[in-house]
Short mmCIF file of C-alpha atoms in Angstrom, two decimals:
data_model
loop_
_atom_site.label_atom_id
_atom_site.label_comp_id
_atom_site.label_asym_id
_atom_site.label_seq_id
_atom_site.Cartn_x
_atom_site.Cartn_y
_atom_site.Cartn_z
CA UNK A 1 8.13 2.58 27.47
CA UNK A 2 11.54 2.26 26.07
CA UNK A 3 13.75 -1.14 25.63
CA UNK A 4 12.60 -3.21 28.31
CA UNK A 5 16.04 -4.74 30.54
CA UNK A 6 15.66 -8.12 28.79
CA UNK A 7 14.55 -7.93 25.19
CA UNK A 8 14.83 -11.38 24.47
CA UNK A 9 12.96 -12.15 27.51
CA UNK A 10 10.09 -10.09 26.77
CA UNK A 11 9.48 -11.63 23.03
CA UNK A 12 10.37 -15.29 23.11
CA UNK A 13 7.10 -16.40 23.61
CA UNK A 14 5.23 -14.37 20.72
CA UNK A 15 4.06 -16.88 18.14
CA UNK A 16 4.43 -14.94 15.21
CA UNK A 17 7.77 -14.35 15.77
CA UNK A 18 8.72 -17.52 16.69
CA UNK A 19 7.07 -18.89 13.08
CA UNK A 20 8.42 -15.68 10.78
CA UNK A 21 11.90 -17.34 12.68
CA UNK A 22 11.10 -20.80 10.93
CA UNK A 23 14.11 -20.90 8.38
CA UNK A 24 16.09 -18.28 10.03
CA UNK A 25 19.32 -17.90 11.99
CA UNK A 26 20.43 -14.07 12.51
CA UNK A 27 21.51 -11.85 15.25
CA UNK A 28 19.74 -8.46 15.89
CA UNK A 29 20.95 -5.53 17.96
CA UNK A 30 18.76 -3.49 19.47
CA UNK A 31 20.22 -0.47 21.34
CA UNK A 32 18.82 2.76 23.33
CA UNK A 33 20.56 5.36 25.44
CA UNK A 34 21.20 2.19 27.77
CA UNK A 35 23.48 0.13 25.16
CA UNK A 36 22.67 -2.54 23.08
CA UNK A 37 21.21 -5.96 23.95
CA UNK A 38 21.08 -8.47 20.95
CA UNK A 39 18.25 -10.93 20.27
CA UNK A 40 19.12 -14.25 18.70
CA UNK A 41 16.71 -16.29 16.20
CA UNK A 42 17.40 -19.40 14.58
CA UNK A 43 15.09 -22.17 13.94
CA UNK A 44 12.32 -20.84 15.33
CA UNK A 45 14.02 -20.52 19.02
CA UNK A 46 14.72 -16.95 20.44
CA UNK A 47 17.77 -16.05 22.64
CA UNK A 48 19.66 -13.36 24.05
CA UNK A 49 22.67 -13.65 22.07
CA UNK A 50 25.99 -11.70 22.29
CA UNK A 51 27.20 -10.67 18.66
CA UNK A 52 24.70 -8.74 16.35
CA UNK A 53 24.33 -9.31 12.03
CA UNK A 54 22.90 -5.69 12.50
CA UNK A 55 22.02 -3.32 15.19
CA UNK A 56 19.07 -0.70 15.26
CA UNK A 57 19.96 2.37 17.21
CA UNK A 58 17.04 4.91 18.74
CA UNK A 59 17.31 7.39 22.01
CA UNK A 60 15.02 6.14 24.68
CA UNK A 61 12.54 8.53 23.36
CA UNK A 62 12.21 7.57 20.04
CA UNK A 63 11.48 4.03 21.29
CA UNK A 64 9.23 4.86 23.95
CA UNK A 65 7.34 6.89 20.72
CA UNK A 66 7.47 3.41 18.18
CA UNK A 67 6.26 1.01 21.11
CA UNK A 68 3.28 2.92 22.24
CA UNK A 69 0.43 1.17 22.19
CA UNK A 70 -1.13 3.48 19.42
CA UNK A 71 1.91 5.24 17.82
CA UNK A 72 1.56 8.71 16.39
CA UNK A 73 1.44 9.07 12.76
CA UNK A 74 5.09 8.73 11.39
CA UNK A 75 5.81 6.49 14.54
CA UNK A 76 4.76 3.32 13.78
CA UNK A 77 7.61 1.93 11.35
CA UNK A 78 11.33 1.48 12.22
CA UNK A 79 11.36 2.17 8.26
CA UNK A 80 9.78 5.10 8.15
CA UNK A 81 11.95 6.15 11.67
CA UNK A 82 15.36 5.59 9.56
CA UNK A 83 14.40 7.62 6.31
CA UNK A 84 13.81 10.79 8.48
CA UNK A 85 17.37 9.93 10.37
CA UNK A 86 15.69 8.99 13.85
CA UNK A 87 16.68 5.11 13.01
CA UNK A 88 20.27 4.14 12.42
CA UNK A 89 21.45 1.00 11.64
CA UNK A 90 24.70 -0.37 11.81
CA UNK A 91 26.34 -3.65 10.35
CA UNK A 92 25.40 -5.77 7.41
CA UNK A 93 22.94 -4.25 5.06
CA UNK A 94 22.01 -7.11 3.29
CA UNK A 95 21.49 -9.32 6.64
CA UNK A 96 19.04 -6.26 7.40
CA UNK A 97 17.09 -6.54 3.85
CA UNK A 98 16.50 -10.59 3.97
CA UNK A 99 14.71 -10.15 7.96
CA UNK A 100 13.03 -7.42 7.70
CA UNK A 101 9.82 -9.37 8.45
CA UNK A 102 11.87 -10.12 12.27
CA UNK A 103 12.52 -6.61 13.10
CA UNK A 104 9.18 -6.22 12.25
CA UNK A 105 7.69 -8.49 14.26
CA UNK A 106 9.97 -8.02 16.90
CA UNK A 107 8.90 -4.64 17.44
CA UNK A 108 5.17 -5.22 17.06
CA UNK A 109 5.86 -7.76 20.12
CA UNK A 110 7.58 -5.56 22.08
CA UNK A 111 4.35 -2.54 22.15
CA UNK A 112 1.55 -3.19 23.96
CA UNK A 113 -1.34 -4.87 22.39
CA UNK A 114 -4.36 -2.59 21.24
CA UNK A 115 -7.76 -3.50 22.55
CA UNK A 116 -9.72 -5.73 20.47
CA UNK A 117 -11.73 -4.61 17.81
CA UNK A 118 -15.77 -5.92 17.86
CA UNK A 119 -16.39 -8.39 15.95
CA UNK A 120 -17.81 -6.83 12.75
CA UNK A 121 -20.12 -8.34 10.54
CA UNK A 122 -19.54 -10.01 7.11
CA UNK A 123 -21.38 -9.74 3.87
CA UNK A 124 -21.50 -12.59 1.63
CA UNK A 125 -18.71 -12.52 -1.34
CA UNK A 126 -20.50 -11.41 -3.88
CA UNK A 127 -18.01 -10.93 -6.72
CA UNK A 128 -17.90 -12.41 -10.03
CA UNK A 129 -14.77 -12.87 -11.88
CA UNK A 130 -14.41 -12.50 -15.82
CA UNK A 131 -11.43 -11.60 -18.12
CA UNK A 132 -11.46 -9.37 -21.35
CA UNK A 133 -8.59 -9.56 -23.90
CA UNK A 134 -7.19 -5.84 -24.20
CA UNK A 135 -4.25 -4.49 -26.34
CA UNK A 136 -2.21 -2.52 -24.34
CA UNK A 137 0.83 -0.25 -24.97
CA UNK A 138 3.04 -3.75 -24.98
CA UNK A 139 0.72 -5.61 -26.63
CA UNK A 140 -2.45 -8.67 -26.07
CA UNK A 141 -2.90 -9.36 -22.28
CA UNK A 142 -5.98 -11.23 -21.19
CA UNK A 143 -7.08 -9.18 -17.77
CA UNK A 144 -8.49 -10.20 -14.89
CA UNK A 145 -11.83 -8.45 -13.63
CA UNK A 146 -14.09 -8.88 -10.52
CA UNK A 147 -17.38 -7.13 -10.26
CA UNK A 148 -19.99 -6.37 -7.62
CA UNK A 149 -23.02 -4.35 -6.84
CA UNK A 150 -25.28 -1.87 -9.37
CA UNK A 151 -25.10 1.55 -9.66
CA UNK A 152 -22.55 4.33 -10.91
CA UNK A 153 -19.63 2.06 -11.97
CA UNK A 154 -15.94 2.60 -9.60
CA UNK A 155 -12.63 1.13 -11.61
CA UNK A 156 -10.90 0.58 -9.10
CA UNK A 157 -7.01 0.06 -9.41
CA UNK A 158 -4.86 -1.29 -7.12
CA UNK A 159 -1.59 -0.11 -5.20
CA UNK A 160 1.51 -0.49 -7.55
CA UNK A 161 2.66 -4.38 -7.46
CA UNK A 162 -0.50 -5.48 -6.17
CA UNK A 163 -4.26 -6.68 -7.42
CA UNK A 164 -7.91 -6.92 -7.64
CA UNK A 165 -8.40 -8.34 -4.16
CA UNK A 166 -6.79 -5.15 -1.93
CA UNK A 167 -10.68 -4.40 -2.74
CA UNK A 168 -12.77 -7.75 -1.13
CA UNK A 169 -13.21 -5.78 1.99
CA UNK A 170 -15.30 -3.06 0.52
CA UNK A 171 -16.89 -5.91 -0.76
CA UNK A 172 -17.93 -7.74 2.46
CA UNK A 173 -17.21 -5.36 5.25
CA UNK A 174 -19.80 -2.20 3.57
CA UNK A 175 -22.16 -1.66 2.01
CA UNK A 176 -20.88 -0.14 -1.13
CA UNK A 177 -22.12 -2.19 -3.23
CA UNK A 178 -25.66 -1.46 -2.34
CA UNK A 179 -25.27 1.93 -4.26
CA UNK A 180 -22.31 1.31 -6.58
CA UNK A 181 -20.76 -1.43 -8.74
CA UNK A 182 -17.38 -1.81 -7.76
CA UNK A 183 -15.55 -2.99 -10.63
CA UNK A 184 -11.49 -3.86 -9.75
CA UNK A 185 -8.97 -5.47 -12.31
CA UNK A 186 -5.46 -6.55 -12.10
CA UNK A 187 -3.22 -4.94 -14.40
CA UNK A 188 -1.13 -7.64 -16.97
CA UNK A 189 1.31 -9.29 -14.71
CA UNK A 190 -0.46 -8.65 -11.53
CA UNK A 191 -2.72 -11.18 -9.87
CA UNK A 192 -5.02 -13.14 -11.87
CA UNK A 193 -4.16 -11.30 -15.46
CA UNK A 194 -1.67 -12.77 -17.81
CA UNK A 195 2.05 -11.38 -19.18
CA UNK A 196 1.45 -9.92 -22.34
CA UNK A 197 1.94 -12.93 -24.93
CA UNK A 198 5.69 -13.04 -26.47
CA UNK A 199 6.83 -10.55 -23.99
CA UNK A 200 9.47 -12.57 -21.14
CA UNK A 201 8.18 -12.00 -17.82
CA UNK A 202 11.12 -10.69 -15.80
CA UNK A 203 10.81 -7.61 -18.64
CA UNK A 204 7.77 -6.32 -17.43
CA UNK A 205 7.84 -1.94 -17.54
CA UNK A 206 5.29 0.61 -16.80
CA UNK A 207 5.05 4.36 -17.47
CA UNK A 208 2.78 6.59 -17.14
CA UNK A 209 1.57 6.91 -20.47
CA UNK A 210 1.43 3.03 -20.39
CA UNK A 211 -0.78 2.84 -17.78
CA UNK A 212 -3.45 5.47 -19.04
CA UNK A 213 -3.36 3.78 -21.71
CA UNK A 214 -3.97 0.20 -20.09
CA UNK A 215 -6.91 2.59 -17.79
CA UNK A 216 -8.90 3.51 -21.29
CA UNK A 217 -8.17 0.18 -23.20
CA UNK A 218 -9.71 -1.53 -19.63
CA UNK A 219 -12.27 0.95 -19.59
CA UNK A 220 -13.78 0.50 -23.56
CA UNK A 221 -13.06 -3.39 -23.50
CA UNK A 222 -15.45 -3.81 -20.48
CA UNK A 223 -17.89 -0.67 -22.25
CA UNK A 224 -17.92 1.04 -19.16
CA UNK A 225 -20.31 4.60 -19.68
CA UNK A 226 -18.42 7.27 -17.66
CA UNK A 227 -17.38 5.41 -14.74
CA UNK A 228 -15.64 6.90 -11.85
CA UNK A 229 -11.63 5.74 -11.04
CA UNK A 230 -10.45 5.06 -7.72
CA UNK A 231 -6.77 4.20 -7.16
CA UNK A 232 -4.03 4.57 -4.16
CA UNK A 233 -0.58 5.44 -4.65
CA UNK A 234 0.32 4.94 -8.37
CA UNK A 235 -2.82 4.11 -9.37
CA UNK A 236 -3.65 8.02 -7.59
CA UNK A 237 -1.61 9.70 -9.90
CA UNK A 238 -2.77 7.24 -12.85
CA UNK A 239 -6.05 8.53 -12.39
CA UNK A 240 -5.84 11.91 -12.07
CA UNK A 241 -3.41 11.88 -15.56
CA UNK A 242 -6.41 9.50 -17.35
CA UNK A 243 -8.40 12.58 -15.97
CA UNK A 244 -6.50 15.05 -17.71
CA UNK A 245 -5.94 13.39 -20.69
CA UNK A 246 -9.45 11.39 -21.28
CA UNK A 247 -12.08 14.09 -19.39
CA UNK A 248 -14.98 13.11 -22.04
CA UNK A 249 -14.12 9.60 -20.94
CA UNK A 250 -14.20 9.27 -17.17
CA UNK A 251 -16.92 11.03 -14.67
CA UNK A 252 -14.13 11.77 -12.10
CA UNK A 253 -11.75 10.20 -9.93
CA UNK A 254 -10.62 9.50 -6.00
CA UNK A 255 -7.04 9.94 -6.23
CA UNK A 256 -5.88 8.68 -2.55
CA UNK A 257 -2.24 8.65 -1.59
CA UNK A 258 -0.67 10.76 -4.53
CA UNK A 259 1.32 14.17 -4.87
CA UNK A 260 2.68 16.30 -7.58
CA UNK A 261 5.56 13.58 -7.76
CA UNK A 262 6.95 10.99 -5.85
CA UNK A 263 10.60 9.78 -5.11
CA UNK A 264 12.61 7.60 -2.89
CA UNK A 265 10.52 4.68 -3.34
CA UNK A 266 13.31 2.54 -4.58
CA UNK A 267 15.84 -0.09 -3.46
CA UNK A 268 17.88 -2.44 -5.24
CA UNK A 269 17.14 -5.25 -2.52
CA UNK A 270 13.12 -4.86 -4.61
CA UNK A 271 14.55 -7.58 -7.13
CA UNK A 272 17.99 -8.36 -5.49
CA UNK A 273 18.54 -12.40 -6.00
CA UNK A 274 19.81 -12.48 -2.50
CA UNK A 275 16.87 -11.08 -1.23
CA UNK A 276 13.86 -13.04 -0.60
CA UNK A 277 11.01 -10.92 -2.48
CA UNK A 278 7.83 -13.13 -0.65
CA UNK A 279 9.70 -11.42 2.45
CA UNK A 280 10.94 -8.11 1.54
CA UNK A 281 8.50 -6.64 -0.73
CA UNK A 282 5.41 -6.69 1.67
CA UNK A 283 7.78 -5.53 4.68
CA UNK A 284 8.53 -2.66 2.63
CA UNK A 285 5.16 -1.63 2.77
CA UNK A 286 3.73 -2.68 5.84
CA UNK A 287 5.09 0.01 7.58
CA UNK A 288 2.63 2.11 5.99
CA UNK A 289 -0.53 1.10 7.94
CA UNK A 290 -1.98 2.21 10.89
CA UNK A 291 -0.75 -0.16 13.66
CA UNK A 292 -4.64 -0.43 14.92
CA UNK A 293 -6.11 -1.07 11.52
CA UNK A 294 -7.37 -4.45 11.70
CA UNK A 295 -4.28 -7.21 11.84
CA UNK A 296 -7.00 -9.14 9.36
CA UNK A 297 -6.97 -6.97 6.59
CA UNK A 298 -3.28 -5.77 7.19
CA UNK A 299 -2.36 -9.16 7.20
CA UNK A 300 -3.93 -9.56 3.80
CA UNK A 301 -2.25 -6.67 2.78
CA UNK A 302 0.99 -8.45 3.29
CA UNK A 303 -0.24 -11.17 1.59
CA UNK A 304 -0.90 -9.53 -1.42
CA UNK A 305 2.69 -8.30 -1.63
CA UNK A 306 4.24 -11.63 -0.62
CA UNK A 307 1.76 -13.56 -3.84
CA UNK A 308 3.41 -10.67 -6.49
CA UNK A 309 5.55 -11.71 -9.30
CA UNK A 310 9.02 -11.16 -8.91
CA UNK A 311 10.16 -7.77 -10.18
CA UNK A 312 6.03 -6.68 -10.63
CA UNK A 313 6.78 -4.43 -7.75
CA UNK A 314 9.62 -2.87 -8.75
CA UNK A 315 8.77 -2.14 -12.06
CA UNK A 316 5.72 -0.62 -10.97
CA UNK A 317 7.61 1.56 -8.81
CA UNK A 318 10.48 2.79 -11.11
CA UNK A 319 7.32 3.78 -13.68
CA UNK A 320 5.25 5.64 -10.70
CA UNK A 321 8.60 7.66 -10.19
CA UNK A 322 8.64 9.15 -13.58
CA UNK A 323 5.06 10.99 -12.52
CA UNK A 324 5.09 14.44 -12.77
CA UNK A 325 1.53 16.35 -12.48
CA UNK A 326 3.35 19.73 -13.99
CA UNK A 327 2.77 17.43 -17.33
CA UNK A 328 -0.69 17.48 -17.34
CA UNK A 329 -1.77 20.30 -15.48
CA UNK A 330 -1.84 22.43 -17.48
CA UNK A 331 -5.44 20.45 -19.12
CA UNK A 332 -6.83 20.27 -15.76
CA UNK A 333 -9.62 22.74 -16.35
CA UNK A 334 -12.62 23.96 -13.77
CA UNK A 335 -14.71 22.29 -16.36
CA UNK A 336 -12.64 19.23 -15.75
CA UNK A 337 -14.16 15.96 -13.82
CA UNK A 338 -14.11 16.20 -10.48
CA UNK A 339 -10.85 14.90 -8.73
CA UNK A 340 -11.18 14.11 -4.57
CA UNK A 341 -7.79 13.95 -2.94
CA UNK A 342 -7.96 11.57 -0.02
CA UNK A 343 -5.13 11.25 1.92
CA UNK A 344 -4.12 8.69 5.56
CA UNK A 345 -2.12 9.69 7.48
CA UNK A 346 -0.19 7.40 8.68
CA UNK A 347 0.90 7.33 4.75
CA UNK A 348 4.78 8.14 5.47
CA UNK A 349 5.70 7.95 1.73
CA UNK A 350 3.50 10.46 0.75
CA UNK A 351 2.34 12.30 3.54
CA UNK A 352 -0.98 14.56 3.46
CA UNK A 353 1.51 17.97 2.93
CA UNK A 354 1.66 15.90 -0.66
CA UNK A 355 -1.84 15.24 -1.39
CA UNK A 356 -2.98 18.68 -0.35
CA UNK A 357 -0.22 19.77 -2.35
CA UNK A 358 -1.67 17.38 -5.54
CA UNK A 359 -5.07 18.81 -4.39
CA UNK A 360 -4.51 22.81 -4.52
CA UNK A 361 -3.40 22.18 -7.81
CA UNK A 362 -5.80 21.23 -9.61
CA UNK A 363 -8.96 23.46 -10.21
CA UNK A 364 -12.29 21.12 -9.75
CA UNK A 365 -11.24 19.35 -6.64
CA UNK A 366 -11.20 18.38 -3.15
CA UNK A 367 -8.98 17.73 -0.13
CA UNK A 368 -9.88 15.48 2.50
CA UNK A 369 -7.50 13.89 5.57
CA UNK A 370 -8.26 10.58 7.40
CA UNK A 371 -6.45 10.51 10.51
CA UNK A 372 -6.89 6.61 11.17
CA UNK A 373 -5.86 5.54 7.55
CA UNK A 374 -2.56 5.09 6.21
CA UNK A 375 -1.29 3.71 2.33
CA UNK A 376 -3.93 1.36 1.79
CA UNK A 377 -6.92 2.53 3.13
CA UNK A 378 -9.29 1.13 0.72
CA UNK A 379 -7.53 -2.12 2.02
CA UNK A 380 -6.17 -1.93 5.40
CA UNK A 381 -9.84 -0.73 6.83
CA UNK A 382 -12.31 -0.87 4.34
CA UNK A 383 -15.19 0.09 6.55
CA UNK A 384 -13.81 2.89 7.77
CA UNK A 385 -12.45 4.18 4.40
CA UNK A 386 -15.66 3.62 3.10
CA UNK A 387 -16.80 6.43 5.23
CA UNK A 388 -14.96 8.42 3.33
CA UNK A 389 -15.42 6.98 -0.06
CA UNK A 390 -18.77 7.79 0.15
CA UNK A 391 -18.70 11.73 0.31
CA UNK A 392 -16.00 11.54 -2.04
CA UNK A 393 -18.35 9.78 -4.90
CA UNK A 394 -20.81 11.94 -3.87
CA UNK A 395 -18.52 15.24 -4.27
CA UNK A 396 -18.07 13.84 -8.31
CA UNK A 397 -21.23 12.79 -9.23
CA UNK A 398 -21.96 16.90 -7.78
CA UNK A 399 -19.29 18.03 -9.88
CA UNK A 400 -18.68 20.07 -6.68
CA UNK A 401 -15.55 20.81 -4.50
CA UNK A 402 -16.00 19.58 -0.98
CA UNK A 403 -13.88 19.41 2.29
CA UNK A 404 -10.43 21.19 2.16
#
């Protein structure tokens, strides 16, 4: 389908969107090869209205490709539709960055529902929660650390601005932790860890040298033997440099949503003071998920995002921008640990081209796709990432190359 003939019409009834309205008052335009009809919100109440803040423009077949019911990979975001120049928007820029939870929404209420997903089963919360004082490249931080299961350890790392709890649904949606002890920690001024002592918050920075060093100092404070690293999107390319720097150190990693290098990532409206970060931050990213991952753990996802500190995202991001593999490569050996490249695709920031490309350069590793997965698959649909977690671990404990 493309724009139905009364857009208003067709979403004033959708819950969500009336509550994300709660606060709001703001005129949207939303044209196809038809014209443009403009949607009204204020106060929770949604009317056809006549003169638009902002207006999104598509053909008829671009929407009729973001409304489907299940969207193809690169189809599901209006974001991710404007940075490859199938989205335009015209009007106030600023009016777009401070609602872009209600163009959001009002797209999700405008495609068809998917069916519903079985009820799946929950394990009970089985994670225990300690801190360790480390000294990191900016000094003392007291870190945050959750643990669960026995076996070969996992350090897992989460998705730059973000914490510890992206990983609760490996926790109590698999069975992971029957074979493995998940171990996930919050980096200082994420989640549950502290700001370094005497450093001001709003001047929290990250590199990429800081953070290997903040992976190692994590690793020997907790006297982890050889455990294996898992991280998504800057934590991917942390792990594969604390590979290449720290071999003797780690037994291998699952690098999932990382390339050679990474740009575009960045927006001033991340810590604008006009911009509402609870708001903007996880709409940035929400884009990135499979549309028929579970709304539960997408939701909490978004939540995640919306609990950061201000400017924790941002600062994350500007330091994940200054990776560059062609620094280390040159140490990642065939003798190196094991590195498996997983990749969603619904990821549209770095697409699997980028992760292959990550993959087929370094020596001792392996490549695998997940079509149903997108930025945060460790988070987004933990049971079904964990079916490829699995092979993964298995492929470095080996020391073997797997799927390609």
């Amino acid at each position: 389908m493309s724009l139905p003939a009364d857009v208003a019409a067709a979403v004033r009834d959708d819950a969500r969107l009336r509550a994300m309205a709660r606060g709001a008052d703001v005129a949207i335009g939303v044209a196809d090869d038809s014209g443009e009809q403009v949607v009204r919100m204020a106060g929770g109440t949604i009317a056809a209205g006549t003169t638009a803040d902002f207006s999104i423009r598509l053909t008829d077949a671009d929407w009729r490709r973001l409304l489907d019911s299940a969207p193809e990979a690169g189809d599901q975001s209006l974001l991710a539709m404007r940075r490859d120049g199938r989205a335009h928007v015209d009007g106030d820029e600023l009016v777009l960055a401070q609602h872009l939870q209600l163009v959001r929404r009002l797209v999700e209420a405008l495609r068809p529902s998917p069916p519903a997903l079985p009820e799946r089963g929950r394990r009970p919360l089985s994670m225990r929660g300690s801190y360790v004082r480390i000294d990191g490249p900016l000094g003392v931080s007291d870190v945050f650390v959750e643990r669960s299961g026995s076996g070969p350890q996992l350090l897992c790392l989460a998705t730059a601005g973000s914490d510890s709890s992206q990983y609760h649904g490996l926790v109590t949606d698999t069975d992971l932790t029957d074979r493995f002890e998940l171990i996930a920690v919050d980096l200082p001024w994420h989640g549950k860890s502290m700001p370094v002592r005497g450093v001001d918050p709003v001047e929290y920075r990250l590199d990429p040298a800081g953070y290997t060093a903040l992976i190692v100092g994590i690793a020997d404070a907790l006297a982890l033997e050889l455990p294996i690293l898992v991280g998504p999107s800057m934590a991917g390319a942390a792990v594969v440099r604390a590979i290449a720097l720290h071999p003797d150190r780690f037994a291998g990693a699952v690098s999932c949503q990382a390339g050679p290098s990474v740009a575009g990532r960045s927006t001033p409206a991340l810590r604008s003071p006009v911009v509402n970060q609870a708001l903007h931050v996880p709409e940035w990213t929400y884009g990135l998920m499979n549309p028929a991952s579970p709304v539960e753990h997408r939701d909490r996802v978004w939540w995640g995002y919306s609990s950061g500190g201000y400017g924790a995202y941002d600062a994350d991001i500007t330091g994940y921008q200054q990776w560059d593999l062609a620094e280390v490569e040159h140490l990642l050996l065939p003798s190196s640990p094991h590195i498996a490249v997983l990749s969603g695709a619904f990821d549209t920031s770095v697409p699997p081209a980028a992760s292959r490309a990550l993959a087929a350069r370094i020596p001792n590793s392996s490549f695998q796709l997940m079509p149903e997965l997108g930025h945060f698959p460790h988070a987004e649909d933990p049971l079904r990432f964990a079916g490829y977690l699995g092979p993964a671990i298995q492929r470095i404990l080996a020391g073997s190359t797997g799927p390609t």
